mmCIF file of C-alpha atoms in Angstrom:
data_model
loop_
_atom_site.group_PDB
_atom_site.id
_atom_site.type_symbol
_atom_site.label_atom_id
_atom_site.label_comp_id
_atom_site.label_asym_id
_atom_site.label_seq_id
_atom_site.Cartn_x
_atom_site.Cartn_y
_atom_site.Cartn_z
ATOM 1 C CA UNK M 1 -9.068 14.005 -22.241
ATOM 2 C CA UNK M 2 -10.319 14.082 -18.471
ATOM 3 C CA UNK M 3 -12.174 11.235 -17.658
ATOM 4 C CA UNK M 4 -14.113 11.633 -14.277
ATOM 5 C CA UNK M 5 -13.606 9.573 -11.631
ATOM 6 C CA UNK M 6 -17.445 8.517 -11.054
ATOM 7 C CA UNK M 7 -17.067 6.483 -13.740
ATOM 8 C CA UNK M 8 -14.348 4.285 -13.145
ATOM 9 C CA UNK M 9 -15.098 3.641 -9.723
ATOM 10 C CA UNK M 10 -17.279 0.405 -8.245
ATOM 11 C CA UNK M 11 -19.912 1.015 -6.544
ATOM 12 C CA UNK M 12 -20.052 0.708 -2.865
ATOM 13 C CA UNK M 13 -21.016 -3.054 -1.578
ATOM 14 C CA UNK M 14 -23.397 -3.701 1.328
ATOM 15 C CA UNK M 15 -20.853 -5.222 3.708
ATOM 16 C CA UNK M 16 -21.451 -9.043 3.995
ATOM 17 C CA UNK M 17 -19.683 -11.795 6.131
ATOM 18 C CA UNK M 18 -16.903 -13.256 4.346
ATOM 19 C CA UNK M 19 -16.577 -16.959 3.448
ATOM 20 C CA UNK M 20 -13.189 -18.156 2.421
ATOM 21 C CA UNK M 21 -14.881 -21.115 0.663
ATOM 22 C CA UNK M 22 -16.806 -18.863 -1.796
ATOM 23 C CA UNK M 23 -13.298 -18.100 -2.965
ATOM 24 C CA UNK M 24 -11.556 -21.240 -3.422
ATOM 25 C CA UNK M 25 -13.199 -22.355 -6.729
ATOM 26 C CA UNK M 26 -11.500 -19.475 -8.603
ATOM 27 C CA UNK M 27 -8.675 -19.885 -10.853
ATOM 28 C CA UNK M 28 -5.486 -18.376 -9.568
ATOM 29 C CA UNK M 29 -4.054 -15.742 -12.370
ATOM 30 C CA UNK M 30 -0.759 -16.663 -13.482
ATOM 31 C CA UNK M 31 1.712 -13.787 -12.454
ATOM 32 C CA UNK M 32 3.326 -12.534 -15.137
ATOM 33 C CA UNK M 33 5.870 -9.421 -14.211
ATOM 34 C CA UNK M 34 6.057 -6.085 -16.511
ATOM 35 C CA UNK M 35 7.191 -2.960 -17.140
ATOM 36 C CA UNK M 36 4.709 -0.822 -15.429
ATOM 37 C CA UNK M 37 3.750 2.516 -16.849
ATOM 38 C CA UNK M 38 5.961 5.082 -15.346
ATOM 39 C CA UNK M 39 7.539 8.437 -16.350
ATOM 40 C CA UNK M 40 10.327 10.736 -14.868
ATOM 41 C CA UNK M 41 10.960 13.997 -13.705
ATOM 42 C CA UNK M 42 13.704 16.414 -15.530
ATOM 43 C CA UNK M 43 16.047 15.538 -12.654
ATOM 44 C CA UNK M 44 16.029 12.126 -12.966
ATOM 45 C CA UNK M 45 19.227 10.783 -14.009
ATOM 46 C CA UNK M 46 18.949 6.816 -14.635
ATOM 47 C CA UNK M 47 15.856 7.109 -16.304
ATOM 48 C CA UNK M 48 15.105 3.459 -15.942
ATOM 49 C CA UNK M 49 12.835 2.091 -12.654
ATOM 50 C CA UNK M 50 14.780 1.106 -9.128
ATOM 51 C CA UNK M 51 16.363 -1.974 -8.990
ATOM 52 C CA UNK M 52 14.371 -4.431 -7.409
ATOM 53 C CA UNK M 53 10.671 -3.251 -8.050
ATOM 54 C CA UNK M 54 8.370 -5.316 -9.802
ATOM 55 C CA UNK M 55 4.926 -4.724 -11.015
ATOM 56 C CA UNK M 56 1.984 -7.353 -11.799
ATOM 57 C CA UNK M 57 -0.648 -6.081 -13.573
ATOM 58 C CA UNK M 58 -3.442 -8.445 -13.154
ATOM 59 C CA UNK M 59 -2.607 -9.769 -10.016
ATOM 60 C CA UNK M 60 -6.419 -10.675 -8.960
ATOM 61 C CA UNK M 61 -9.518 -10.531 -10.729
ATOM 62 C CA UNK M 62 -12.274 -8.157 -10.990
ATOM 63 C CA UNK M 63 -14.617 -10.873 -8.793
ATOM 64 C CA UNK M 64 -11.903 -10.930 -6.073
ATOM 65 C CA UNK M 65 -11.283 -7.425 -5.960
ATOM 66 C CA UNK M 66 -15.134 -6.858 -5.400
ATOM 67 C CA UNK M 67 -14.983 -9.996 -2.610
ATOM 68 C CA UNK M 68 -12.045 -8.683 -1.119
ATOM 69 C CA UNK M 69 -13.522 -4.652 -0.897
ATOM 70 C CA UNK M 70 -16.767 -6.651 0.940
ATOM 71 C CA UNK M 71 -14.422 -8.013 3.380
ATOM 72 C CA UNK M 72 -13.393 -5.304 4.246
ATOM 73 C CA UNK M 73 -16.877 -3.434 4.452
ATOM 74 C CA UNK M 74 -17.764 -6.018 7.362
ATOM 75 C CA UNK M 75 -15.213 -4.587 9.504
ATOM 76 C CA UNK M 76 -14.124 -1.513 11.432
ATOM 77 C CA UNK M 77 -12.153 0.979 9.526
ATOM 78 C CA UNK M 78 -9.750 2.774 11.537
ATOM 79 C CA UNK M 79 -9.597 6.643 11.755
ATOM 80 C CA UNK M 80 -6.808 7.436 13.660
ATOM 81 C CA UNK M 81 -5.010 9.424 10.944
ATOM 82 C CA UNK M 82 -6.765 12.376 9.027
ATOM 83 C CA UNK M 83 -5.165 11.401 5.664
ATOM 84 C CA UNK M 84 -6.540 7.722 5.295
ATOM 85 C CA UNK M 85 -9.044 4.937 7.162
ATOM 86 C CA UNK M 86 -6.879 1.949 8.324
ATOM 87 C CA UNK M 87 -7.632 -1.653 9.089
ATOM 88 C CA UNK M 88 -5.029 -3.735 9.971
ATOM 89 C CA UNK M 89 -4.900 -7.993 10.043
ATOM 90 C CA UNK M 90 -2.054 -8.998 12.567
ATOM 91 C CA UNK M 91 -0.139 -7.526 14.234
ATOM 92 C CA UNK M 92 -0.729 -3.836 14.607
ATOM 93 C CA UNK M 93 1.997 -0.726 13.991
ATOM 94 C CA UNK M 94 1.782 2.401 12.582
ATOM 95 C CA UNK M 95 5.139 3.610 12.683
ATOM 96 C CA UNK M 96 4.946 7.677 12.197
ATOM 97 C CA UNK M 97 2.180 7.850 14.566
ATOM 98 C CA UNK M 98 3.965 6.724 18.182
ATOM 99 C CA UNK M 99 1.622 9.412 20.063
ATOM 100 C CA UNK M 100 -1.210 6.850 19.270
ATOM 101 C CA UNK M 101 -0.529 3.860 21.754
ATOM 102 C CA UNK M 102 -3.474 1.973 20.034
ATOM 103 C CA UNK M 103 -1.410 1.749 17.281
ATOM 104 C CA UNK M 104 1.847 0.594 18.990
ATOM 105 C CA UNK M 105 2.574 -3.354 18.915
ATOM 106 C CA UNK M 106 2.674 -3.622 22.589
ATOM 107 C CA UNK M 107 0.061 -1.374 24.157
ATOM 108 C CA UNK M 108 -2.556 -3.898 25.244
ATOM 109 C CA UNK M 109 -5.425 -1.988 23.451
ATOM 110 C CA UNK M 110 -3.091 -2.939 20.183
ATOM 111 C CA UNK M 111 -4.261 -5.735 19.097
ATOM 112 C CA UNK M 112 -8.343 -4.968 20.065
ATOM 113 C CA UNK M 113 -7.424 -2.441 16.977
ATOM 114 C CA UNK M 114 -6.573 -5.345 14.405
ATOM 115 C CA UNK M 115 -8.057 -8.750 12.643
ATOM 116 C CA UNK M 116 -6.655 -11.841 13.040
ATOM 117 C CA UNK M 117 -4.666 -12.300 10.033
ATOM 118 C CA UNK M 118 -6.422 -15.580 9.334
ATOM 119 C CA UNK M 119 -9.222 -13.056 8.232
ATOM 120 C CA UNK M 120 -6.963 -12.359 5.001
ATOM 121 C CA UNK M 121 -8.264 -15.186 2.587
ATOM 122 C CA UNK M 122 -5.709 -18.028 1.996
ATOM 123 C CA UNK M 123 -5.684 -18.044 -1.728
ATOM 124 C CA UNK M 124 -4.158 -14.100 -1.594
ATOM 125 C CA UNK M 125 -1.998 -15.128 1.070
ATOM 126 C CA UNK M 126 -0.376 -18.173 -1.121
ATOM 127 C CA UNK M 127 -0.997 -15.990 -4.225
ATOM 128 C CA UNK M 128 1.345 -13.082 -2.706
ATOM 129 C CA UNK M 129 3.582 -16.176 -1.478
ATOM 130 C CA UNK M 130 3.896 -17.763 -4.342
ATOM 131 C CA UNK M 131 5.457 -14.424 -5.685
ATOM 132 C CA UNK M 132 8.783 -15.546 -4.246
ATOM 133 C CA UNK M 133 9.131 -12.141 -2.382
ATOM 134 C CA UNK M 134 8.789 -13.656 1.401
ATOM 135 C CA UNK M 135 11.007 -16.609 1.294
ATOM 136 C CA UNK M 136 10.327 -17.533 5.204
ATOM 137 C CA UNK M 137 6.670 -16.850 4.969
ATOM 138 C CA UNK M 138 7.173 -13.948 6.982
ATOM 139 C CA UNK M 139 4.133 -12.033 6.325
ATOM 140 C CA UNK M 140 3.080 -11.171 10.031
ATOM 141 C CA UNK M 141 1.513 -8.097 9.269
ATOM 142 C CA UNK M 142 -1.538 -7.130 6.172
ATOM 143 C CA UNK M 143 -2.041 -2.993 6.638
ATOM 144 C CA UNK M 144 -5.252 -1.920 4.469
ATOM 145 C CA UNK M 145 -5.981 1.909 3.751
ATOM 146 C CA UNK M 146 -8.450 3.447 2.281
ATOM 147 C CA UNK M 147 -8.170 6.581 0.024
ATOM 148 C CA UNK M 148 -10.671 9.079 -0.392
ATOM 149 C CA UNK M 149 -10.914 12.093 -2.807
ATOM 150 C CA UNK M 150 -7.748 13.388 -2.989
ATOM 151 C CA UNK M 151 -6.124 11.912 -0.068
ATOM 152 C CA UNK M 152 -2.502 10.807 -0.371
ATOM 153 C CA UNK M 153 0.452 9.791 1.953
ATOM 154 C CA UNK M 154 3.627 11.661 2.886
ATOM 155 C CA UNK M 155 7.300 10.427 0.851
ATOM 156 C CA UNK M 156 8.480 8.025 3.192
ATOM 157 C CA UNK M 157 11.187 4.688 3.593
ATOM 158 C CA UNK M 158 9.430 2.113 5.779
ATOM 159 C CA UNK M 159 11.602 2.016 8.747
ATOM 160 C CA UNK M 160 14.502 -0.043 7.946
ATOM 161 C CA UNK M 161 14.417 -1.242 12.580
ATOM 162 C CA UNK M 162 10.772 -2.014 12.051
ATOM 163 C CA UNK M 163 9.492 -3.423 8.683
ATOM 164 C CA UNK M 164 11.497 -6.397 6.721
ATOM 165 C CA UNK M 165 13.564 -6.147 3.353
ATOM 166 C CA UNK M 166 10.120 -6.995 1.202
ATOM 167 C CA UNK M 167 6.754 -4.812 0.715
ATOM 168 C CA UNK M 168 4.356 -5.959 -1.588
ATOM 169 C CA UNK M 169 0.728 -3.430 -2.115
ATOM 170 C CA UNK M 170 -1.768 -4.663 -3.556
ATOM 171 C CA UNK M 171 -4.178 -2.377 -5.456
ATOM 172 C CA UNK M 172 -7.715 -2.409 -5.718
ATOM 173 C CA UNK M 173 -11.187 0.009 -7.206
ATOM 174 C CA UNK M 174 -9.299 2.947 -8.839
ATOM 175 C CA UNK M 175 -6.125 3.893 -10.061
ATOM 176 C CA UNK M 176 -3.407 6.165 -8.214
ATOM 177 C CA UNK M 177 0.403 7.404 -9.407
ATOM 178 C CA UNK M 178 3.041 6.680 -6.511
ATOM 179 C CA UNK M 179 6.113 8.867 -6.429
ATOM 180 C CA UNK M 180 9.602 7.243 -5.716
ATOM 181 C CA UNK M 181 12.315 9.865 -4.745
ATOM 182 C CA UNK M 182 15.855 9.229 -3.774
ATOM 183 C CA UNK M 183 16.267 9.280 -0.444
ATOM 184 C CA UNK M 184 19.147 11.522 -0.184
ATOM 185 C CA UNK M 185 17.073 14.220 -2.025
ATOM 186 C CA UNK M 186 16.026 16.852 0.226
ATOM 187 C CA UNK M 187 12.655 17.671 0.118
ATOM 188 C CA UNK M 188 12.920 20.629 2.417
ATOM 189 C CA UNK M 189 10.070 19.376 4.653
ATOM 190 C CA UNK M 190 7.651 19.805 1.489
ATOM 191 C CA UNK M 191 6.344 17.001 -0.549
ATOM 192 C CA UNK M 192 4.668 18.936 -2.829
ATOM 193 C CA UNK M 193 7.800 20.841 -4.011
ATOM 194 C CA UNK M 194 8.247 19.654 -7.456
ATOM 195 C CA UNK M 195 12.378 18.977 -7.365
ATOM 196 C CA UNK M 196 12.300 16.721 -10.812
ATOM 197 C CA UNK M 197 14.067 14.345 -8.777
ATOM 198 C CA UNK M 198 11.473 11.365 -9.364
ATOM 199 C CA UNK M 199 9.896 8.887 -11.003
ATOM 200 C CA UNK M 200 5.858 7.858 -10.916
ATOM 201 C CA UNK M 201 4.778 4.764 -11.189
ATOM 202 C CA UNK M 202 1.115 4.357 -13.113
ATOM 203 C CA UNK M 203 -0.691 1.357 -9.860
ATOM 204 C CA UNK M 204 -3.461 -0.020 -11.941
ATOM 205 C CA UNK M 205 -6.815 -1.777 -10.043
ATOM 206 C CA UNK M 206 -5.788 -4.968 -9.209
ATOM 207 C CA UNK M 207 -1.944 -4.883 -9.776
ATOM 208 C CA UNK M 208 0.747 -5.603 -7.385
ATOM 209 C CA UNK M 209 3.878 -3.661 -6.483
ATOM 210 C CA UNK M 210 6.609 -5.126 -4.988
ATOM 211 C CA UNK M 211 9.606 -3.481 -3.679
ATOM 212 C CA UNK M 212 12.798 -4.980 -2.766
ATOM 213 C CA UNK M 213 16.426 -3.544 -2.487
ATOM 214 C CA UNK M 214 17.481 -0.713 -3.651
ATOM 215 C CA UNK M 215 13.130 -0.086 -4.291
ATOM 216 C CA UNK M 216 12.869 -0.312 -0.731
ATOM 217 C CA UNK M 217 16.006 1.305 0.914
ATOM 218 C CA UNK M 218 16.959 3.939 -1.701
ATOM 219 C CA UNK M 219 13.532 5.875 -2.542
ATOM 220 C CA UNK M 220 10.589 7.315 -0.232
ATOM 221 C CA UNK M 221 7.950 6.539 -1.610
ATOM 222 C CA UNK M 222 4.452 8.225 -1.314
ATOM 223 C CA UNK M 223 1.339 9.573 -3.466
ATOM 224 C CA UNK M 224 0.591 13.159 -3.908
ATOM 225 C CA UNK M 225 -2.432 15.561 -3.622
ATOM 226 C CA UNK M 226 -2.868 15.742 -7.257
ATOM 227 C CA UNK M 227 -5.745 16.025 -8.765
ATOM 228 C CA UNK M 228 -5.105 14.163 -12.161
ATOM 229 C CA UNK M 229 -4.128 10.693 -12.730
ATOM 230 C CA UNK M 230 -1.954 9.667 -16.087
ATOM 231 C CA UNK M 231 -3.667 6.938 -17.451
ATOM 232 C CA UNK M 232 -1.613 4.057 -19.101
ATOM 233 C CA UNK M 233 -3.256 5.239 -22.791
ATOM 234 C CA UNK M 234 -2.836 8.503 -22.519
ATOM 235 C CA UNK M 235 -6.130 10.087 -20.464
ATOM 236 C CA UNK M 236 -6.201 11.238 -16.815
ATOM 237 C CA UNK M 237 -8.471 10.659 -14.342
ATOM 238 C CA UNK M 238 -9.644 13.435 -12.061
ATOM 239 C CA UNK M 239 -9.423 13.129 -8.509
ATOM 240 C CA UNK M 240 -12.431 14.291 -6.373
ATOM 241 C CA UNK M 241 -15.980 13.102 -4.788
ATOM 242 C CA UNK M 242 -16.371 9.568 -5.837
ATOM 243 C CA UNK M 243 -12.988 8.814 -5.827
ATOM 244 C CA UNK M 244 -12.106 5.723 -3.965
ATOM 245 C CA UNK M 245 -8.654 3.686 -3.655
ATOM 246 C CA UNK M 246 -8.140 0.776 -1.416
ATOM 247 C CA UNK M 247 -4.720 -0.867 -0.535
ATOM 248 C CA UNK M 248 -3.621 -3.978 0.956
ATOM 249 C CA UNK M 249 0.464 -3.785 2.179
ATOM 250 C CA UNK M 250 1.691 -7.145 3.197
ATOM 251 C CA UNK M 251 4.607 -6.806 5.425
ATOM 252 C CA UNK M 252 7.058 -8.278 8.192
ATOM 253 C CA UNK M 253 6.765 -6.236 11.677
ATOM 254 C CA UNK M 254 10.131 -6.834 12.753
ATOM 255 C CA UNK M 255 10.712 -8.595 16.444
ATOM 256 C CA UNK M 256 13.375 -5.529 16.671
ATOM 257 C CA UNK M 257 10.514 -2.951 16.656
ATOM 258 C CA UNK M 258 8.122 -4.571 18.935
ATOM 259 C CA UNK M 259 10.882 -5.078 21.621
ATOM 260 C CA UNK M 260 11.552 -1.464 21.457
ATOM 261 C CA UNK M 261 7.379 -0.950 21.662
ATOM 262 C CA UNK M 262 8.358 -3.172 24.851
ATOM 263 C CA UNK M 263 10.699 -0.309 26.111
ATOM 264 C CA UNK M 264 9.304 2.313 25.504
ATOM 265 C CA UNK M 265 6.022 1.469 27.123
ATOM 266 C CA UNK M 266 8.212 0.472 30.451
ATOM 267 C CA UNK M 267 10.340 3.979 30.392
ATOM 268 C CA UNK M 268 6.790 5.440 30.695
#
């Protein structure tokens, strides 16, 4: 059964200015790590999920996932890219987009782009902490995007020179498949060729991924064009007008990368 998308997702919020105090009264959930709904194509061998991702289901609750979406309705979203609105806390960098200098770590119109990373409340900050998965607090970078209809992102590794060992996305509003390939497959330029080579992984509202090692080194990862979702008991959503999807990727923008930003902007 098809279940349309109107009617799983939330409304849209009158934007609002955020107060971290309203949020500090609520009860941290206690993160519990499972095996996330997932299933593989005919190609893939292991048939078990990439060493070193983990998946929290309930990572926040339904009243911070509606505080956190007004948060980010009282400030600019970005619309550099056709695919996807961005807003970015920290540092800025978009890394498959260097014809954009705005979004370059060390144009001077960079930063103007982003929020000050205080902006991200505390208790997600020492929630996503507390997960063990940035050991030096290294978080120096919190990339939102904001999915619309159909809209997806190409199979990609984050660049190994510019982002740290650990990703961790949280999701929010509605629910999405993301597709991990091995990166040695060859994709022949097109994402949507259907090699078998892959397994999807079922990102709930609400739920965290984290990727680490081989997770994060070994696979592309990305989310197709497709119109239906596979739901965890069995149903699909349908993709289409009134389907919204908002991500928060917490991240360390690597000093390597912004000295080369440096460089380039010099050989100019």
């Amino acid at each position: 059964r098809v279940v349309l998308a109107g009617t799983l997702v939330a409304a849209a919020s009158a934007p609002f200015r955020f107060s971290a105090f309203a949020f500090s009264a609520v009860e941290s959930p206690e993160i519990t790590w499972i095996e996330p709904c997932a299933h593989y194509g005919h190609r893939f061998d292991s048939k078990k999920l990439p060493e070193g991702l983990r998946y929290c289901r309930d990572f926040i609750t339904s009243t911070e996932e509606t505080g956190l979406d007004q948060l980010l309705s009282s400030g600019p979203w970005l619309r550099h890219i056709k695919s996807r609105a961005q807003q970015f806390f920290g540092l800025v960098y978009y890394e498959t987009t260097h014809e954009l200098p705005a979004l370059q770590p060390s144009h001077p119109d960079a930063q103007k782009e982003a929020r000050p990373l205080r902006d991200v409340p505390d208790w997600l900050m020492q929630r996503v902490l507390a997960t063990g998965a940035f050991p030096r607090n290294e978080v120096n970078q919190v990339a939102a995007n904001e999915y619309l209809d159909r809209a997806g992102i190409s199979s990609h590794v984050e660049e190994p020179t510019s982002f740290g060992p650990n990703l961790a996305t949280l999701s929010m509003l509605s629910p999405v498949e993301m597709t991990l390939t091995p990166a040695e497959e060859d994709l022949h330029g097109r994402d949507g060729l259907d090699h078998g080579n892959w397994v999807k992984i079922l990102l709930e509202p609400r739920s965290l991924l984290l990727l680490q090692g081989e997770s994060r080194y070994g696979f592309r990862h990305g989310i197709r064009r497709s119109k239906l979702v596979r739901l965890a008991d069995g149903q699909q959503l349908r993709r289409g007008p009134g389907y919204r999807r908002v991500s928060l990727t917490f991240r360390e923008l690597l000093p390597s990368r912004r000295q080369l930003s440096d460089v380039e902007s010099e050989n100019e």
